[in-house]
mmCIF file with all atom_site columns, C-alpha atoms in Angstrom:
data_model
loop_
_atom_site.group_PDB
_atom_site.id
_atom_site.type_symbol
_atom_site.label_atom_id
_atom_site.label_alt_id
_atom_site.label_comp_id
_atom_site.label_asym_id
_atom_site.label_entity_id
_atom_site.label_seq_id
_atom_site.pdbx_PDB_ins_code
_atom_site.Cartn_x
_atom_site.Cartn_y
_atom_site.Cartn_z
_atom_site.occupancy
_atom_site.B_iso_or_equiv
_atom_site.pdbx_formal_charge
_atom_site.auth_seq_id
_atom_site.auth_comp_id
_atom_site.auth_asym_id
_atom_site.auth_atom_id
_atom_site.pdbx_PDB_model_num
ATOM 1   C CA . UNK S 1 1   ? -7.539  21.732 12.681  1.00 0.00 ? 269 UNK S CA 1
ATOM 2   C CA . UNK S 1 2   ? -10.835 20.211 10.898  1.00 0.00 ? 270 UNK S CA 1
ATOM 3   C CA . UNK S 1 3   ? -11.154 16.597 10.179  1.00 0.00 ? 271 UNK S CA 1
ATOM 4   C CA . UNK S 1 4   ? -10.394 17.329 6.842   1.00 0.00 ? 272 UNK S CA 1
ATOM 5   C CA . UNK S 1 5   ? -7.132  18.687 7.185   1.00 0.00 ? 273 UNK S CA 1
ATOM 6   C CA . UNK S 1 6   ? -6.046  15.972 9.767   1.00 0.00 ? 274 UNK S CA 1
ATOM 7   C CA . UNK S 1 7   ? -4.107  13.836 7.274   1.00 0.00 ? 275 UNK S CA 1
ATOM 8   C CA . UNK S 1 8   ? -1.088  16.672 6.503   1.00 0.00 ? 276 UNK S CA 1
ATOM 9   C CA . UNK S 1 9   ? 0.483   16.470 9.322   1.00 0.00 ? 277 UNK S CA 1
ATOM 10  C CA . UNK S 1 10  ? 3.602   18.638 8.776   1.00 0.00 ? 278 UNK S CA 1
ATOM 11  C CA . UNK S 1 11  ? 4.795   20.797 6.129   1.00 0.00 ? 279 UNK S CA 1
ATOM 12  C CA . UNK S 1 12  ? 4.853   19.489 2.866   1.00 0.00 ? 280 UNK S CA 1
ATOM 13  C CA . UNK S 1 13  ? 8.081   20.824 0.982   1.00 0.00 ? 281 UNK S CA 1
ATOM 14  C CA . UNK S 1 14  ? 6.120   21.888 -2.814  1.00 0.00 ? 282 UNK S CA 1
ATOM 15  C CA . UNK S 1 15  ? 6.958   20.727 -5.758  1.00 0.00 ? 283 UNK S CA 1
ATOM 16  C CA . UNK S 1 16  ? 5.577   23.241 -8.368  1.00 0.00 ? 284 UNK S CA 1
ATOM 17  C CA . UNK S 1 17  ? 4.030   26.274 -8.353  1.00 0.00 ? 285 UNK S CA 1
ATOM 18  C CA . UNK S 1 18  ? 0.258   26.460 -8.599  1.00 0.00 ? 286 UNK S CA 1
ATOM 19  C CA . UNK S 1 19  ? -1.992  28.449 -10.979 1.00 0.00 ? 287 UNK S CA 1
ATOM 20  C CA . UNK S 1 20  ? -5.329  28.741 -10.312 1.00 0.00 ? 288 UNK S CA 1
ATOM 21  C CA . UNK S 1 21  ? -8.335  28.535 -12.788 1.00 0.00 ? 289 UNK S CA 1
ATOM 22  C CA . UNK S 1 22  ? -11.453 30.140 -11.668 1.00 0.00 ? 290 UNK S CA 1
ATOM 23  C CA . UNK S 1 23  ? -15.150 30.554 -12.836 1.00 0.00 ? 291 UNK S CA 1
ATOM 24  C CA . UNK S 1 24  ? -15.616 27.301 -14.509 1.00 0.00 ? 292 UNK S CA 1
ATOM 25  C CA . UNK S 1 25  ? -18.925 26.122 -15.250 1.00 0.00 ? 293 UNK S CA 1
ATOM 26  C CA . UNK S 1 26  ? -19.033 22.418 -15.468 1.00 0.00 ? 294 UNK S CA 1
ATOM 27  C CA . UNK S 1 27  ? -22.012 21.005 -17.913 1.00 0.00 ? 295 UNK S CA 1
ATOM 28  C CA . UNK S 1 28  ? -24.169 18.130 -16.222 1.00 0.00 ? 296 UNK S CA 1
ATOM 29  C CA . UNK S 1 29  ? -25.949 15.803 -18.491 1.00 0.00 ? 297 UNK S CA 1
ATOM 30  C CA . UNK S 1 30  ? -29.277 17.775 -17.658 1.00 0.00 ? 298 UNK S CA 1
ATOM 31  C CA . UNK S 1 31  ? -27.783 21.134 -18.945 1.00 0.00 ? 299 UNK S CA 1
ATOM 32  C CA . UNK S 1 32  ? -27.261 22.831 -15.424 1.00 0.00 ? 300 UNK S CA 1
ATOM 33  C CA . UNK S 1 33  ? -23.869 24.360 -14.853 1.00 0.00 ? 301 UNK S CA 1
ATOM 34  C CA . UNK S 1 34  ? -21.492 23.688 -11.912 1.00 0.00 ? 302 UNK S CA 1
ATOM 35  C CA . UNK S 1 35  ? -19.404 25.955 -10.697 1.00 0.00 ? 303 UNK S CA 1
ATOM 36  C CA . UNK S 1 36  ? -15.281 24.776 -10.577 1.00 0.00 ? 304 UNK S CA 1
ATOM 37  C CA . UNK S 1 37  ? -12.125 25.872 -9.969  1.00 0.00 ? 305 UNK S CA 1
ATOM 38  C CA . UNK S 1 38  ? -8.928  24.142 -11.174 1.00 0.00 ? 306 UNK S CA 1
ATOM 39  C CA . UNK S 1 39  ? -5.504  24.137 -9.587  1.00 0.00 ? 307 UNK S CA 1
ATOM 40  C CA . UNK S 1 40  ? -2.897  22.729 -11.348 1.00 0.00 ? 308 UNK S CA 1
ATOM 41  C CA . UNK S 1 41  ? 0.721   22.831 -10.824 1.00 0.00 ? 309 UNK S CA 1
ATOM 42  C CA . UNK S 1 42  ? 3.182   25.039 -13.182 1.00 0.00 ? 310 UNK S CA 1
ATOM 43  C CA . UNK S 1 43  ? 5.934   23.401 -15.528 1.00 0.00 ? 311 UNK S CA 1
ATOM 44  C CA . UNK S 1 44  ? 4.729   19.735 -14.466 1.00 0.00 ? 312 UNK S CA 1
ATOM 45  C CA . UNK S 1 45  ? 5.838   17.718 -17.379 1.00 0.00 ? 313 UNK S CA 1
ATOM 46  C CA . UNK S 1 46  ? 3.114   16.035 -19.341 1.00 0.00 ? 314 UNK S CA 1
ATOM 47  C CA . UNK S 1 47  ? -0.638  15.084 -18.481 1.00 0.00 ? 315 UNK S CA 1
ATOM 48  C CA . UNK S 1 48  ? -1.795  15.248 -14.766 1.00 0.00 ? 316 UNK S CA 1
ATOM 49  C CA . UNK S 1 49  ? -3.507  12.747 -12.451 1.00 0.00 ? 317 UNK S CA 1
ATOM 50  C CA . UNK S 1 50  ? -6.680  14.656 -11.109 1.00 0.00 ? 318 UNK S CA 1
ATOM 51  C CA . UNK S 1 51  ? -8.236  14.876 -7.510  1.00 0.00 ? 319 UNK S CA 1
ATOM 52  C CA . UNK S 1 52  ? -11.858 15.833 -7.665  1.00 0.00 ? 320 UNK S CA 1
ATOM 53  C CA . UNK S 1 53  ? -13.307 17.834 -4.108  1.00 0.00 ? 321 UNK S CA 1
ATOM 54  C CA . UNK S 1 54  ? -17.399 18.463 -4.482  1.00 0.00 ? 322 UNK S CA 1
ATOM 55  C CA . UNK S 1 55  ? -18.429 20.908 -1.728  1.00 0.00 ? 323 UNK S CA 1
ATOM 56  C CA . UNK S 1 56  ? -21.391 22.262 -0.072  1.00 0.00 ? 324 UNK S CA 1
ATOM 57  C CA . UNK S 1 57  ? -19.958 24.591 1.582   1.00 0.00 ? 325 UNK S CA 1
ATOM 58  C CA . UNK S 1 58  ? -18.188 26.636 -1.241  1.00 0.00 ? 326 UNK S CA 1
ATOM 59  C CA . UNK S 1 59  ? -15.183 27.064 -2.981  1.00 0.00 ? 327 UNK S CA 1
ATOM 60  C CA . UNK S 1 60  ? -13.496 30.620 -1.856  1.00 0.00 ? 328 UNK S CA 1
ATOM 61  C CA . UNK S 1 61  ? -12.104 28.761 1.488   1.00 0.00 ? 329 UNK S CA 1
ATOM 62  C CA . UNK S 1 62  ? -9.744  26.740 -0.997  1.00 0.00 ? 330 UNK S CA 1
ATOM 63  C CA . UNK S 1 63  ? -8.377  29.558 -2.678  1.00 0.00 ? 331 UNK S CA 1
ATOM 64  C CA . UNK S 1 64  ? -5.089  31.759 -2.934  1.00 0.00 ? 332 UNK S CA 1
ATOM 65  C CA . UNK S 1 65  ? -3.428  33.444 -1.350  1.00 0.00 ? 333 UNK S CA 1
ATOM 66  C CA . UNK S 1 66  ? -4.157  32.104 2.343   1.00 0.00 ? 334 UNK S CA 1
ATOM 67  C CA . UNK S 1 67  ? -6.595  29.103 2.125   1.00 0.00 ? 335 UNK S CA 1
ATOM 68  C CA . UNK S 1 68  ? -8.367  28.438 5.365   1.00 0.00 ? 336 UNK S CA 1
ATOM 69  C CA . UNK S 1 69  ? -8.240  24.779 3.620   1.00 0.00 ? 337 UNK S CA 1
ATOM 70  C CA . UNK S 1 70  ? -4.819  24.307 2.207   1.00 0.00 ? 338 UNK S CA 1
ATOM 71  C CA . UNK S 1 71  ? -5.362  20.849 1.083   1.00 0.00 ? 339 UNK S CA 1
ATOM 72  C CA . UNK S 1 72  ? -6.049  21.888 -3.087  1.00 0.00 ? 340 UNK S CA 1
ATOM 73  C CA . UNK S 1 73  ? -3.212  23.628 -3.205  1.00 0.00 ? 341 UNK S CA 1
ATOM 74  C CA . UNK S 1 74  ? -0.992  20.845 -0.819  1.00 0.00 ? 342 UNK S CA 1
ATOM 75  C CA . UNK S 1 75  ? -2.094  18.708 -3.827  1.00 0.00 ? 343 UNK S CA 1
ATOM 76  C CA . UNK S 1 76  ? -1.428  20.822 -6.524  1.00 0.00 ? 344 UNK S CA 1
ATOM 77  C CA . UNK S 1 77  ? 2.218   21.761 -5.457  1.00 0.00 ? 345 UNK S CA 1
ATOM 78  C CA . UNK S 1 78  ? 2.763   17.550 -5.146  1.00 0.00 ? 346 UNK S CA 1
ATOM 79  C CA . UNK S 1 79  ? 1.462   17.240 -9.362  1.00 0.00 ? 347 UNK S CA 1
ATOM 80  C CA . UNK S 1 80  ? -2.294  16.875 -8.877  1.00 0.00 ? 348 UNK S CA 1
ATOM 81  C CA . UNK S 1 81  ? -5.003  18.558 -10.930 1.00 0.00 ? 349 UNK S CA 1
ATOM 82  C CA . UNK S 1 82  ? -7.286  19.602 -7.758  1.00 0.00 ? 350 UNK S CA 1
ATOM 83  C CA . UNK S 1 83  ? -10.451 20.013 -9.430  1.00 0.00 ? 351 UNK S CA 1
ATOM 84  C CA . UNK S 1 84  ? -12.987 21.810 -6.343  1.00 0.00 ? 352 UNK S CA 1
ATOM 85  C CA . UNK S 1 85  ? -16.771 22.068 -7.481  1.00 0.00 ? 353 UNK S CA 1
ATOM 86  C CA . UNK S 1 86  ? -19.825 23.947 -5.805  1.00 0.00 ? 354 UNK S CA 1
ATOM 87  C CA . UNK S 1 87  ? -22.558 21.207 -5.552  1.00 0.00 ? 355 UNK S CA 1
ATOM 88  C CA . UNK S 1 88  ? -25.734 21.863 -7.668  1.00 0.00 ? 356 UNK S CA 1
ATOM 89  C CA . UNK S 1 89  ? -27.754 24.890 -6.623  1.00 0.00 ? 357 UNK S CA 1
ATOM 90  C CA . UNK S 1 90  ? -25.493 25.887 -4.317  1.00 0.00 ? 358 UNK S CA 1
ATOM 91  C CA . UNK S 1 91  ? -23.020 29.322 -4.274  1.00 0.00 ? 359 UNK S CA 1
ATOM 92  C CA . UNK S 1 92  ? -22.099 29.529 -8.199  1.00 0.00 ? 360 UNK S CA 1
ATOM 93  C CA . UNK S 1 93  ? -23.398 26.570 -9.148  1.00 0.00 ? 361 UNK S CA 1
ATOM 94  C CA . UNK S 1 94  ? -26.955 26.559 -11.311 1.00 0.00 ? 362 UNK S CA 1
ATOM 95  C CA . UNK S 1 95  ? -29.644 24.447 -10.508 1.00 0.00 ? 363 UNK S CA 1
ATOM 96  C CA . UNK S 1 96  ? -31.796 23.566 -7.230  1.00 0.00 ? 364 UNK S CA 1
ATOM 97  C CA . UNK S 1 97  ? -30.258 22.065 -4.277  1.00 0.00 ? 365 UNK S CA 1
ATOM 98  C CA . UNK S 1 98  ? -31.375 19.010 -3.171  1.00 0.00 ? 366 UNK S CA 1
ATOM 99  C CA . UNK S 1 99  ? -29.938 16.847 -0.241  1.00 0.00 ? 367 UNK S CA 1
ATOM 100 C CA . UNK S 1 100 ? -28.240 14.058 -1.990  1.00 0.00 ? 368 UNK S CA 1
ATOM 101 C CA . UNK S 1 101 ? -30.555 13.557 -4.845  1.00 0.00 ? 369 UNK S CA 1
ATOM 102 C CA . UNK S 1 102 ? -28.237 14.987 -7.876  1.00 0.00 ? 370 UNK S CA 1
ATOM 103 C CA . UNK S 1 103 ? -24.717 13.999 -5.897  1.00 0.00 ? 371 UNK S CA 1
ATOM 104 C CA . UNK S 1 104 ? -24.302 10.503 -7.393  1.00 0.00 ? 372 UNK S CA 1
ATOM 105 C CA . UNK S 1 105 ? -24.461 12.068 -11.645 1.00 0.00 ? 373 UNK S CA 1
ATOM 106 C CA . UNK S 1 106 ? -23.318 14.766 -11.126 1.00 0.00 ? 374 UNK S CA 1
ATOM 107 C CA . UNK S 1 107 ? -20.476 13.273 -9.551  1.00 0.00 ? 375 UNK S CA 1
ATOM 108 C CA . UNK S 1 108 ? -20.166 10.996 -12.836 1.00 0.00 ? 376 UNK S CA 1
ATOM 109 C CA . UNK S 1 109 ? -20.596 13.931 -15.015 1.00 0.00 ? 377 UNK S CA 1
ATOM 110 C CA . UNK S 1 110 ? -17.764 16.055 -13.339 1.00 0.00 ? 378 UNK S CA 1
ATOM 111 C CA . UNK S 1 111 ? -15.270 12.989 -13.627 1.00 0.00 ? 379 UNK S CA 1
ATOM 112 C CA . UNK S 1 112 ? -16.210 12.577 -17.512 1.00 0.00 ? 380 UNK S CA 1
ATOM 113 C CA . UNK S 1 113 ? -15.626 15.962 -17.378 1.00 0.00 ? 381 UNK S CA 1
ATOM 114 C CA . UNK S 1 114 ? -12.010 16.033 -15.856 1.00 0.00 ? 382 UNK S CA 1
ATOM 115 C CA . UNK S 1 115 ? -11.128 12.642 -17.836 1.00 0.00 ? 383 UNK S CA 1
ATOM 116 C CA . UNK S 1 116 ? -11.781 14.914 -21.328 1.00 0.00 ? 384 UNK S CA 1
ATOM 117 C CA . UNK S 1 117 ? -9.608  18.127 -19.986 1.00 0.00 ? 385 UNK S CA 1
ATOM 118 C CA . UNK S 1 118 ? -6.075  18.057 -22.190 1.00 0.00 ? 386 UNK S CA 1
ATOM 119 C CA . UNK S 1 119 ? -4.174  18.343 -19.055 1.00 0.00 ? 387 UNK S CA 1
ATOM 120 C CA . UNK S 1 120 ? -5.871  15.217 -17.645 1.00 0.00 ? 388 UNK S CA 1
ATOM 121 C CA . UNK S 1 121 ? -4.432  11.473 -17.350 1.00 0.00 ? 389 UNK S CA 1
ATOM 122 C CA . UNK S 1 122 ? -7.932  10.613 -17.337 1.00 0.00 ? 390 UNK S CA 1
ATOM 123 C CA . UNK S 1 123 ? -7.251  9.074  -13.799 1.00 0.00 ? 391 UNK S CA 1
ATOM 124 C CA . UNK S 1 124 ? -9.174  10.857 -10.536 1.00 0.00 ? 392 UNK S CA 1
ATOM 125 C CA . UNK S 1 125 ? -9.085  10.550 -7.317  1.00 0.00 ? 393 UNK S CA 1
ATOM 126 C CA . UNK S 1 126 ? -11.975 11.977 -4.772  1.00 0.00 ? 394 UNK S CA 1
ATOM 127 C CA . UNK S 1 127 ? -11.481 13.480 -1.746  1.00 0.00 ? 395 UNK S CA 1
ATOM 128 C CA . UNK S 1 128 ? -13.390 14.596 1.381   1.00 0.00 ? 396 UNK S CA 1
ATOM 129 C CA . UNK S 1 129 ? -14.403 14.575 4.594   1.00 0.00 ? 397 UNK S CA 1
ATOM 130 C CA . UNK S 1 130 ? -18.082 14.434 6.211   1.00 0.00 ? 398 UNK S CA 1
ATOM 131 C CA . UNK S 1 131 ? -20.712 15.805 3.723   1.00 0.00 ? 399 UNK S CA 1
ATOM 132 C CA . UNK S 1 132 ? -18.081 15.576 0.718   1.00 0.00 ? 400 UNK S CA 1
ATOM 133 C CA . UNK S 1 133 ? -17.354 12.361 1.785   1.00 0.00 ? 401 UNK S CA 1
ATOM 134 C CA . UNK S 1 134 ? -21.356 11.348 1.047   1.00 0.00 ? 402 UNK S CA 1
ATOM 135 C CA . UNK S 1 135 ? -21.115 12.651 -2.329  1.00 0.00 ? 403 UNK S CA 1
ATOM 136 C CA . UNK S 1 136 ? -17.610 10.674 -2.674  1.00 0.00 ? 404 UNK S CA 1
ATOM 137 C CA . UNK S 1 137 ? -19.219 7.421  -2.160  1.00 0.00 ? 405 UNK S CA 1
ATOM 138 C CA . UNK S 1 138 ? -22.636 8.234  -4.452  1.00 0.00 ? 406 UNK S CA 1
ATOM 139 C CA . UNK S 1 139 ? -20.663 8.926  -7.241  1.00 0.00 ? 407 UNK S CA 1
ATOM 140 C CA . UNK S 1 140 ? -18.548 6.154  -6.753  1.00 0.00 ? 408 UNK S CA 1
ATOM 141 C CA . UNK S 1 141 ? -21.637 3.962  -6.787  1.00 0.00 ? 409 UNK S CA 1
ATOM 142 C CA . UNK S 1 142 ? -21.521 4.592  -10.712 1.00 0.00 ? 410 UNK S CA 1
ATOM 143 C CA . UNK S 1 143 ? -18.298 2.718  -11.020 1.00 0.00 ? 411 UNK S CA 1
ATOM 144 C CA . UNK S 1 144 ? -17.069 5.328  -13.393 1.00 0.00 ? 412 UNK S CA 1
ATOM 145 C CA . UNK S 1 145 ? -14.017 4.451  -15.520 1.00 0.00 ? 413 UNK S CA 1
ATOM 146 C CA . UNK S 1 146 ? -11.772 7.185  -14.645 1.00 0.00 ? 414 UNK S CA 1
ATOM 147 C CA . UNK S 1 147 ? -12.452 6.557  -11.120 1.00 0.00 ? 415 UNK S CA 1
ATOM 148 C CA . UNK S 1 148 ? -9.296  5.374  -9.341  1.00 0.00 ? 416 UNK S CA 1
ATOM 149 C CA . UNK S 1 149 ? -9.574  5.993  -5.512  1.00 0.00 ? 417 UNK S CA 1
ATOM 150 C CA . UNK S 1 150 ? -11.905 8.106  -2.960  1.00 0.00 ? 418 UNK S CA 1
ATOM 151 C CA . UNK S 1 151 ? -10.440 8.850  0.382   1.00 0.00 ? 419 UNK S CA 1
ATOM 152 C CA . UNK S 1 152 ? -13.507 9.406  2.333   1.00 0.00 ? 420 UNK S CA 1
ATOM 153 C CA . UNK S 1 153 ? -12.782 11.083 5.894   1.00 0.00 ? 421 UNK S CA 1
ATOM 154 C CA . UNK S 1 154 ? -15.545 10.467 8.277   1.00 0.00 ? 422 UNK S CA 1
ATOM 155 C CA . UNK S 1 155 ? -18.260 10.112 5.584   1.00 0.00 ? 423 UNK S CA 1
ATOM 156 C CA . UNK S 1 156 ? -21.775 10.346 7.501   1.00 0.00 ? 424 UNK S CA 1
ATOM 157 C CA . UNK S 1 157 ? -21.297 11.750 10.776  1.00 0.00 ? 425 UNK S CA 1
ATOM 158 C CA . UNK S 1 158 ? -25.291 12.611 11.635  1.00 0.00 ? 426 UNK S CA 1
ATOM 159 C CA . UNK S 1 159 ? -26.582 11.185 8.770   1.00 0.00 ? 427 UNK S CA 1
ATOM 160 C CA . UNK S 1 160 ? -25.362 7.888  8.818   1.00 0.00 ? 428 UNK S CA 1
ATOM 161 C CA . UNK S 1 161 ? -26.383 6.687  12.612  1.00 0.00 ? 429 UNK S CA 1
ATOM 162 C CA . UNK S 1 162 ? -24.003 4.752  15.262  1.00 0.00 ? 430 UNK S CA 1
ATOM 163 C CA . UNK S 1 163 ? -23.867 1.731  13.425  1.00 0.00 ? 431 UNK S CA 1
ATOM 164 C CA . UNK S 1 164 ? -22.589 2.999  10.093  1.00 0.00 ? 432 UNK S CA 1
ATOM 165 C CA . UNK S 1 165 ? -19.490 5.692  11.535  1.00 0.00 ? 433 UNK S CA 1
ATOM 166 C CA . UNK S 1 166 ? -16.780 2.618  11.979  1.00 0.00 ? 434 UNK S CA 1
ATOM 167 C CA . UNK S 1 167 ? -17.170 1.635  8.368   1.00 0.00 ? 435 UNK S CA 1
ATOM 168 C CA . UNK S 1 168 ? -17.532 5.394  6.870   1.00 0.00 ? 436 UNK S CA 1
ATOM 169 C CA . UNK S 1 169 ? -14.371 7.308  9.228   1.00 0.00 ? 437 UNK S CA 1
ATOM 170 C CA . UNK S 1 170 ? -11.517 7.040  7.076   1.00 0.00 ? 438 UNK S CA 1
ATOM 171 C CA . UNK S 1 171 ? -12.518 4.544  4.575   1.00 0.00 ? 439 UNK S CA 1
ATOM 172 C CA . UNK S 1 172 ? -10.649 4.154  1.048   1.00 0.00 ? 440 UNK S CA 1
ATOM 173 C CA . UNK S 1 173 ? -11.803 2.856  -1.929  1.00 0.00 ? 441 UNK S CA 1
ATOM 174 C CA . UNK S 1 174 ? -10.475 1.784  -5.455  1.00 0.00 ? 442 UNK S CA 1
ATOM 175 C CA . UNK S 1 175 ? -10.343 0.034  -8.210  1.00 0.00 ? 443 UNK S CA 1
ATOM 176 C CA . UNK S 1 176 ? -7.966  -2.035 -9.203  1.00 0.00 ? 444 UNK S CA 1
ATOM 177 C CA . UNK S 1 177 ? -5.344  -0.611 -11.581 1.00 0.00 ? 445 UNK S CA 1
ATOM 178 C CA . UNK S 1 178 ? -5.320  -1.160 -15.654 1.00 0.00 ? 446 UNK S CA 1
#
């Protein structure tokens, strides 16, 4: 078990089905394309709160029909939109890859993106651990409206040094509610 998966703990008992929408390209303000995948669960009644998981390490491992990372579809069955994006230049995604430098709007750009979606309560939630934690807590530096909560797993790890790991493993943030 990864650090990322360390939070389901047991079996989770689903809720819905899940369908899977593949081959999305997400528009950033600059015109470059994202790649994204959307799992949402089948027959839930009405709009759906989102979860939003940017990765540089690529989508397929989320996927059907045995994920090596089960927690986009542990979501979806609950009544999540689990929105998981290829970060710029990277896999599917257009663009040039650059270490942090894009993470922050593009972050800001996907959750405009997900707030507009007709299935969408316009309320998201991030989610990630190490590297997607980083990008968690850029975007959330842009205070964007639809922003309700990042659970950031062990945000840092190499990057961020000794003194920065007790505030970055298994930090939550929000916002307070409406």
């Amino acid at each position: 078990m990864n650090c990322c998966e360390h939070c389901i703990t047991k079996p989770v008992t689903p809720r819905y089905q899940v369908v899977l929408q593949t081959g999305l390209c997400v528009p950033m303000r600059d015109g470059v394309e994202l790649a994204t995948d959307v799992y949402r669960p089948i027959g839930y009644p009405g709009e759906l709160p989102s979860i939003l998981i940017r990765t540089k390490y690529g989508k397929a491992d989320y996927r059907l029909p045995e994920p090596s990372k089960p927690v986009a579809m542990t979501f979806a069955a609950q009544g999540y939109a689990v929105v998981v994006q290829e970060l710029r230049g990277l896999f599917d995604s257009g663009g040039h890859f650059a270490l942090l430098e894009h993470d922050a709007k593009d972050g800001y750009d996907t959750l405009s993106w997900i707030a507009s979606q007709p299935w969408s309560t316009g309320r998201v939630g991030t989610y990630g651990c190490s590297a997607l934690g980083i990008t968690q807590v850029l975007t959330a530096q842009l205070c964007h409206p639809a922003h309700r909560c990042a659970i950031v797993e062990g945000a840092g790890g190499a990057m961020s040094g000794d003194r920065q790991r007790p505030i970055t493993r298994g930090l939550v943030l929000t916002t307070p509610p409406d």
